mmCIF file of N, CA and C in Angstrom:
data_model
loop_
_atom_site.group_PDB
_atom_site.id
_atom_site.type_symbol
_atom_site.label_atom_id
_atom_site.label_comp_id
_atom_site.label_asym_id
_atom_site.label_seq_id
_atom_site.Cartn_x
_atom_site.Cartn_y
_atom_site.Cartn_z
ATOM 1 N N MET A 118 0.825 -1.095 -0.054
ATOM 2 C CA MET A 118 -0.122 0.128 0.041
ATOM 3 C C MET A 118 0.923 1.275 0.048
ATOM 4 N N ASN A 119 0.687 2.240 -0.908
ATOM 5 C CA ASN A 119 1.450 3.421 -1.033
ATOM 6 C C ASN A 119 1.092 4.418 0.120
ATOM 7 N N GLY A 120 1.968 5.384 0.334
ATOM 8 C CA GLY A 120 1.619 6.426 1.349
ATOM 9 C C GLY A 120 0.406 7.278 1.054
ATOM 10 N N GLY A 121 0.237 7.620 -0.152
ATOM 11 C CA GLY A 121 -0.893 8.407 -0.564
ATOM 12 C C GLY A 121 -2.229 7.778 -0.224
ATOM 13 N N ASP A 122 -2.256 6.568 -0.522
ATOM 14 C CA ASP A 122 -3.519 5.665 -0.284
ATOM 15 C C ASP A 122 -3.811 5.573 1.281
ATOM 16 N N SER A 123 -2.657 5.329 1.888
ATOM 17 C CA SER A 123 -2.963 5.281 3.449
ATOM 18 C C SER A 123 -3.273 6.602 4.000
ATOM 19 N N GLU A 124 -2.791 7.698 3.550
ATOM 20 C CA GLU A 124 -3.199 9.151 4.042
ATOM 21 C C GLU A 124 -4.554 9.399 3.661
ATOM 22 N N TYR A 125 -4.983 9.002 2.499
ATOM 23 C CA TYR A 125 -6.430 9.186 2.036
ATOM 24 C C TYR A 125 -7.379 8.397 3.016
ATOM 25 N N ARG A 126 -7.027 7.137 3.184
ATOM 26 C CA ARG A 126 -7.862 6.331 4.053
ATOM 27 C C ARG A 126 -7.820 6.890 5.507
ATOM 28 N N ILE A 127 -6.772 7.413 6.023
ATOM 29 C CA ILE A 127 -6.743 8.065 7.321
ATOM 30 C C ILE A 127 -7.699 9.188 7.368
ATOM 31 N N ALA A 128 -7.569 10.036 6.392
ATOM 32 C CA ALA A 128 -8.381 11.341 6.333
ATOM 33 C C ALA A 128 -9.887 10.936 6.319
ATOM 34 N N ARG A 129 -10.189 9.872 5.390
ATOM 35 C CA ARG A 129 -11.551 9.445 5.301
ATOM 36 C C ARG A 129 -12.125 8.869 6.614
ATOM 37 N N PHE A 130 -11.135 8.181 7.506
ATOM 38 C CA PHE A 130 -11.542 7.609 8.654
ATOM 39 C C PHE A 130 -11.915 8.868 9.670
ATOM 40 N N ARG A 131 -10.961 9.822 9.589
ATOM 41 C CA ARG A 131 -11.332 11.087 10.474
ATOM 42 C C ARG A 131 -12.594 11.685 10.122
ATOM 43 N N GLU A 132 -12.858 11.868 8.910
ATOM 44 C CA GLU A 132 -14.091 12.398 8.522
ATOM 45 C C GLU A 132 -15.317 11.589 8.924
ATOM 46 N N ARG A 133 -15.065 10.120 8.842
ATOM 47 C CA ARG A 133 -16.229 9.336 9.340
ATOM 48 C C ARG A 133 -16.509 9.400 10.827
ATOM 49 N N LEU A 134 -15.463 9.672 11.571
ATOM 50 C CA LEU A 134 -15.643 9.842 13.046
ATOM 51 C C LEU A 134 -16.431 11.183 13.371
ATOM 52 N N ALA A 135 -16.187 12.233 12.558
ATOM 53 C CA ALA A 135 -16.735 13.485 12.741
ATOM 54 C C ALA A 135 -18.250 13.600 12.199
ATOM 55 N N ARG A 136 -18.641 12.576 11.404
ATOM 56 C CA ARG A 136 -20.017 12.838 10.763
ATOM 57 C C ARG A 136 -20.919 12.601 11.874
ATOM 58 N N GLU A 137 -22.267 12.972 11.590
ATOM 59 C CA GLU A 137 -23.302 13.046 12.608
ATOM 60 C C GLU A 137 -23.634 11.695 13.101
ATOM 61 N N ASP A 138 -23.624 10.595 12.304
ATOM 62 C CA ASP A 138 -24.063 9.234 12.693
ATOM 63 C C ASP A 138 -23.076 8.745 13.687
ATOM 64 N N VAL A 139 -21.840 9.158 13.697
ATOM 65 C CA VAL A 139 -20.783 8.810 14.801
ATOM 66 C C VAL A 139 -20.610 9.810 15.752
ATOM 67 N N ALA A 140 -20.252 11.083 15.215
ATOM 68 C CA ALA A 140 -19.986 12.260 16.060
ATOM 69 C C ALA A 140 -19.076 11.864 17.265
ATOM 70 N N GLU A 141 -17.890 11.351 16.970
ATOM 71 C CA GLU A 141 -17.028 11.045 18.005
ATOM 72 C C GLU A 141 -15.784 11.952 17.817
ATOM 73 N N LEU A 142 -15.669 13.073 18.482
ATOM 74 C CA LEU A 142 -14.568 14.010 18.281
ATOM 75 C C LEU A 142 -13.492 13.835 19.293
ATOM 76 N N GLY A 143 -13.617 12.812 20.231
ATOM 77 C CA GLY A 143 -12.726 12.699 21.319
ATOM 78 C C GLY A 143 -11.547 11.667 20.863
ATOM 79 N N VAL A 144 -11.672 11.111 19.666
ATOM 80 C CA VAL A 144 -10.647 10.283 19.179
ATOM 81 C C VAL A 144 -9.665 10.882 18.335
ATOM 82 N N ARG A 145 -8.295 10.864 18.552
ATOM 83 C CA ARG A 145 -7.312 11.371 17.687
ATOM 84 C C ARG A 145 -6.725 10.332 16.758
ATOM 85 N N VAL A 146 -6.575 10.640 15.533
ATOM 86 C CA VAL A 146 -6.047 9.644 14.629
ATOM 87 C C VAL A 146 -4.826 10.191 13.928
ATOM 88 N N GLU A 147 -3.720 9.451 14.216
ATOM 89 C CA GLU A 147 -2.393 9.941 13.672
ATOM 90 C C GLU A 147 -1.653 8.748 12.923
ATOM 91 N N ALA A 148 -1.054 9.270 11.844
ATOM 92 C CA ALA A 148 -0.164 8.332 11.202
ATOM 93 C C ALA A 148 1.328 8.429 11.872
ATOM 94 N N ARG A 149 1.754 7.319 12.188
ATOM 95 C CA ARG A 149 3.275 7.232 12.842
ATOM 96 C C ARG A 149 3.918 6.160 11.955
ATOM 97 N N GLY A 150 4.841 6.576 11.194
ATOM 98 C CA GLY A 150 5.586 5.639 10.240
ATOM 99 C C GLY A 150 4.547 4.937 9.431
ATOM 100 N N THR A 151 4.576 3.656 9.422
ATOM 101 C CA THR A 151 3.532 2.888 8.617
ATOM 102 C C THR A 151 2.308 2.521 9.342
ATOM 103 N N ALA A 152 2.250 2.838 10.619
ATOM 104 C CA ALA A 152 1.027 2.488 11.450
ATOM 105 C C ALA A 152 0.170 3.799 11.688
ATOM 106 N N VAL A 153 -1.120 3.436 12.114
ATOM 107 C CA VAL A 153 -2.036 4.428 12.392
ATOM 108 C C VAL A 153 -2.253 4.349 13.988
ATOM 109 N N VAL A 154 -2.264 5.424 14.632
ATOM 110 C CA VAL A 154 -2.448 5.373 16.089
ATOM 111 C C VAL A 154 -3.698 6.085 16.449
ATOM 112 N N LEU A 155 -4.616 5.430 17.253
ATOM 113 C CA LEU A 155 -5.869 5.915 17.759
ATOM 114 C C LEU A 155 -5.653 6.202 19.238
ATOM 115 N N THR A 156 -5.888 7.471 19.577
ATOM 116 C CA THR A 156 -5.816 7.852 21.157
ATOM 117 C C THR A 156 -7.108 8.599 21.461
ATOM 118 N N GLY A 157 -7.431 8.565 22.645
ATOM 119 C CA GLY A 157 -8.547 9.412 23.215
ATOM 120 C C GLY A 157 -9.377 8.704 24.363
ATOM 121 N N THR A 158 -10.382 9.510 24.700
ATOM 122 C CA THR A 158 -11.150 9.023 25.817
ATOM 123 C C THR A 158 -12.631 8.892 25.336
ATOM 124 N N LEU A 159 -13.196 7.781 25.676
ATOM 125 C CA LEU A 159 -14.583 7.412 25.329
ATOM 126 C C LEU A 159 -15.422 7.129 26.569
ATOM 127 N N PRO A 160 -16.771 7.356 26.370
ATOM 128 C CA PRO A 160 -17.667 7.267 27.532
ATOM 129 C C PRO A 160 -18.082 5.767 27.850
ATOM 130 N N THR A 161 -17.939 4.795 26.979
ATOM 131 C CA THR A 161 -18.307 3.476 27.280
ATOM 132 C C THR A 161 -17.500 2.370 26.713
ATOM 133 N N PRO A 162 -17.438 1.162 27.308
ATOM 134 C CA PRO A 162 -16.811 0.154 26.263
ATOM 135 C C PRO A 162 -17.415 -0.184 25.068
ATOM 136 N N GLY A 163 -18.703 -0.072 24.948
ATOM 137 C CA GLY A 163 -19.475 -0.198 23.789
ATOM 138 C C GLY A 163 -19.052 0.754 22.693
ATOM 139 N N ARG A 164 -18.922 1.996 23.013
ATOM 140 C CA ARG A 164 -18.432 3.102 22.111
ATOM 141 C C ARG A 164 -17.116 2.815 21.659
ATOM 142 N N ARG A 165 -16.174 2.355 22.494
ATOM 143 C CA ARG A 165 -14.864 1.906 22.127
ATOM 144 C C ARG A 165 -14.877 0.808 21.063
ATOM 145 N N ASP A 166 -15.771 -0.104 21.372
ATOM 146 C CA ASP A 166 -15.910 -1.393 20.419
ATOM 147 C C ASP A 166 -16.353 -0.744 19.011
ATOM 148 N N GLU A 167 -17.257 0.132 19.013
ATOM 149 C CA GLU A 167 -17.853 0.609 17.819
ATOM 150 C C GLU A 167 -16.682 1.411 16.923
ATOM 151 N N ILE A 168 -15.827 2.250 17.707
ATOM 152 C CA ILE A 168 -14.871 2.982 16.992
ATOM 153 C C ILE A 168 -13.852 1.745 16.525
ATOM 154 N N LEU A 169 -13.480 0.851 17.237
ATOM 155 C CA LEU A 169 -12.574 -0.144 16.802
ATOM 156 C C LEU A 169 -13.089 -0.999 15.559
ATOM 157 N N ARG A 170 -14.475 -1.126 15.501
ATOM 158 C CA ARG A 170 -15.048 -1.802 14.306
ATOM 159 C C ARG A 170 -14.920 -0.971 13.109
ATOM 160 N N LEU A 171 -15.106 0.324 13.227
ATOM 161 C CA LEU A 171 -14.970 1.335 12.163
ATOM 162 C C LEU A 171 -13.621 1.388 11.620
ATOM 163 N N ALA A 172 -12.629 1.274 12.647
ATOM 164 C CA ALA A 172 -11.179 1.386 12.275
ATOM 165 C C ALA A 172 -10.881 0.204 11.437
ATOM 166 N N ASP A 173 -11.370 -0.950 11.983
ATOM 167 C CA ASP A 173 -11.083 -2.271 11.226
ATOM 168 C C ASP A 173 -11.620 -2.263 9.773
ATOM 169 N N THR A 174 -12.876 -1.561 9.600
ATOM 170 C CA THR A 174 -13.333 -1.479 8.291
ATOM 171 C C THR A 174 -12.596 -0.417 7.306
ATOM 172 N N GLU A 175 -12.381 0.822 7.967
ATOM 173 C CA GLU A 175 -11.844 1.929 7.111
ATOM 174 C C GLU A 175 -10.385 1.755 7.009
ATOM 175 N N LEU A 176 -9.628 1.060 7.870
ATOM 176 C CA LEU A 176 -8.194 1.041 7.890
ATOM 177 C C LEU A 176 -7.656 -0.293 7.584
ATOM 178 N N ALA A 177 -8.574 -1.284 7.067
ATOM 179 C CA ALA A 177 -8.187 -2.561 6.811
ATOM 180 C C ALA A 177 -6.871 -2.682 6.070
ATOM 181 N N GLY A 178 -5.904 -3.536 6.632
ATOM 182 C CA GLY A 178 -4.730 -3.745 6.075
ATOM 183 C C GLY A 178 -3.516 -2.902 6.473
ATOM 184 N N LEU A 179 -3.984 -1.799 7.314
ATOM 185 C CA LEU A 179 -2.827 -0.939 7.847
ATOM 186 C C LEU A 179 -2.660 -1.309 9.312
ATOM 187 N N PRO A 180 -1.557 -1.284 9.858
ATOM 188 C CA PRO A 180 -1.415 -1.617 11.252
ATOM 189 C C PRO A 180 -2.026 -0.580 12.109
ATOM 190 N N VAL A 181 -2.901 -0.828 13.074
ATOM 191 C CA VAL A 181 -3.611 0.131 13.926
ATOM 192 C C VAL A 181 -3.218 -0.064 15.336
ATOM 193 N N HIS A 182 -2.616 0.841 16.081
ATOM 194 C CA HIS A 182 -2.336 0.745 17.546
ATOM 195 C C HIS A 182 -3.330 1.670 18.151
ATOM 196 N N THR A 183 -3.849 1.063 19.379
ATOM 197 C CA THR A 183 -4.922 1.966 20.045
ATOM 198 C C THR A 183 -4.533 2.187 21.349
ATOM 199 N N ASP A 184 -4.903 3.424 21.900
ATOM 200 C CA ASP A 184 -4.776 3.805 23.227
ATOM 201 C C ASP A 184 -6.020 4.582 23.618
ATOM 202 N N LEU A 185 -7.153 3.890 23.510
ATOM 203 C CA LEU A 185 -8.525 4.409 23.868
ATOM 204 C C LEU A 185 -8.879 4.007 25.218
ATOM 205 N N LEU A 186 -9.138 5.030 26.077
ATOM 206 C CA LEU A 186 -9.501 4.863 27.445
ATOM 207 C C LEU A 186 -11.040 5.059 27.656
ATOM 208 N N VAL A 187 -11.686 4.270 28.476
ATOM 209 C CA VAL A 187 -13.018 4.357 28.808
ATOM 210 C C VAL A 187 -13.057 5.137 30.175
ATOM 211 N N VAL A 188 -13.843 6.221 30.210
ATOM 212 C CA VAL A 188 -13.955 6.961 31.472
ATOM 213 C C VAL A 188 -15.526 7.064 31.587
ATOM 214 N N CYS A 189 -16.046 6.546 32.717
ATOM 215 C CA CYS A 189 -17.368 6.566 33.057
ATOM 216 C C CYS A 189 -17.535 7.924 33.881
ATOM 217 N N ALA A 190 -18.594 8.705 33.407
ATOM 218 C CA ALA A 190 -18.822 9.897 34.044
ATOM 219 C C ALA A 190 -20.098 9.838 34.874
ATOM 220 N N ASP A 191 -20.613 8.762 35.116
ATOM 221 C CA ASP A 191 -21.789 8.516 35.819
ATOM 222 C C ASP A 191 -21.502 8.772 37.309
ATOM 223 N N PRO A 192 -22.514 9.252 38.182
ATOM 224 C CA PRO A 192 -22.210 9.353 39.560
ATOM 225 C C PRO A 192 -22.131 8.077 40.238
ATOM 226 N N PRO A 193 -21.554 7.884 41.376
ATOM 227 C CA PRO A 193 -21.288 6.560 41.957
ATOM 228 C C PRO A 193 -22.763 6.114 42.433
ATOM 229 N N ASP A 194 -22.929 4.826 42.447
ATOM 230 C CA ASP A 194 -24.154 4.227 42.833
ATOM 231 C C ASP A 194 -24.362 4.084 44.398
ATOM 232 N N ARG A 195 -23.271 4.362 45.107
ATOM 233 C CA ARG A 195 -23.436 4.313 46.566
ATOM 234 C C ARG A 195 -22.345 5.280 47.203
ATOM 235 N N PRO A 196 -22.669 5.699 48.431
ATOM 236 C CA PRO A 196 -21.737 6.631 48.969
ATOM 237 C C PRO A 196 -20.387 6.071 49.176
ATOM 238 N N GLU A 197 -19.358 6.912 49.100
ATOM 239 C CA GLU A 197 -18.015 6.424 49.338
ATOM 240 C C GLU A 197 -17.701 6.359 50.803
ATOM 241 N N GLU A 198 -16.929 5.254 51.159
ATOM 242 C CA GLU A 198 -16.725 4.870 52.547
ATOM 243 C C GLU A 198 -15.356 5.298 52.870
ATOM 244 N N LEU A 199 -15.162 6.119 53.827
ATOM 245 C CA LEU A 199 -13.784 6.612 54.207
ATOM 246 C C LEU A 199 -13.503 5.849 55.495
ATOM 247 N N ALA A 200 -12.282 5.296 55.519
ATOM 248 C CA ALA A 200 -11.863 4.589 56.757
ATOM 249 C C ALA A 200 -11.084 5.552 57.740
#
């Protein structure tokens, strides 16, 4: 795969993440050498899985490394106990 093709596919993936049906602006997509690196914070494991499925489809054949964290912003379901 040539560099121009991979750059095009990375740009297309970025656009896909920004579109209304996905609307995920918390994921950064970078080309590093021959690999693509995804970094960012997502609200749920399901959302992370969705982004990874999209990456598999849009970036098939490219090595993809991920550092996607899931951070739950829900309030705790019980009071914190201090010792």
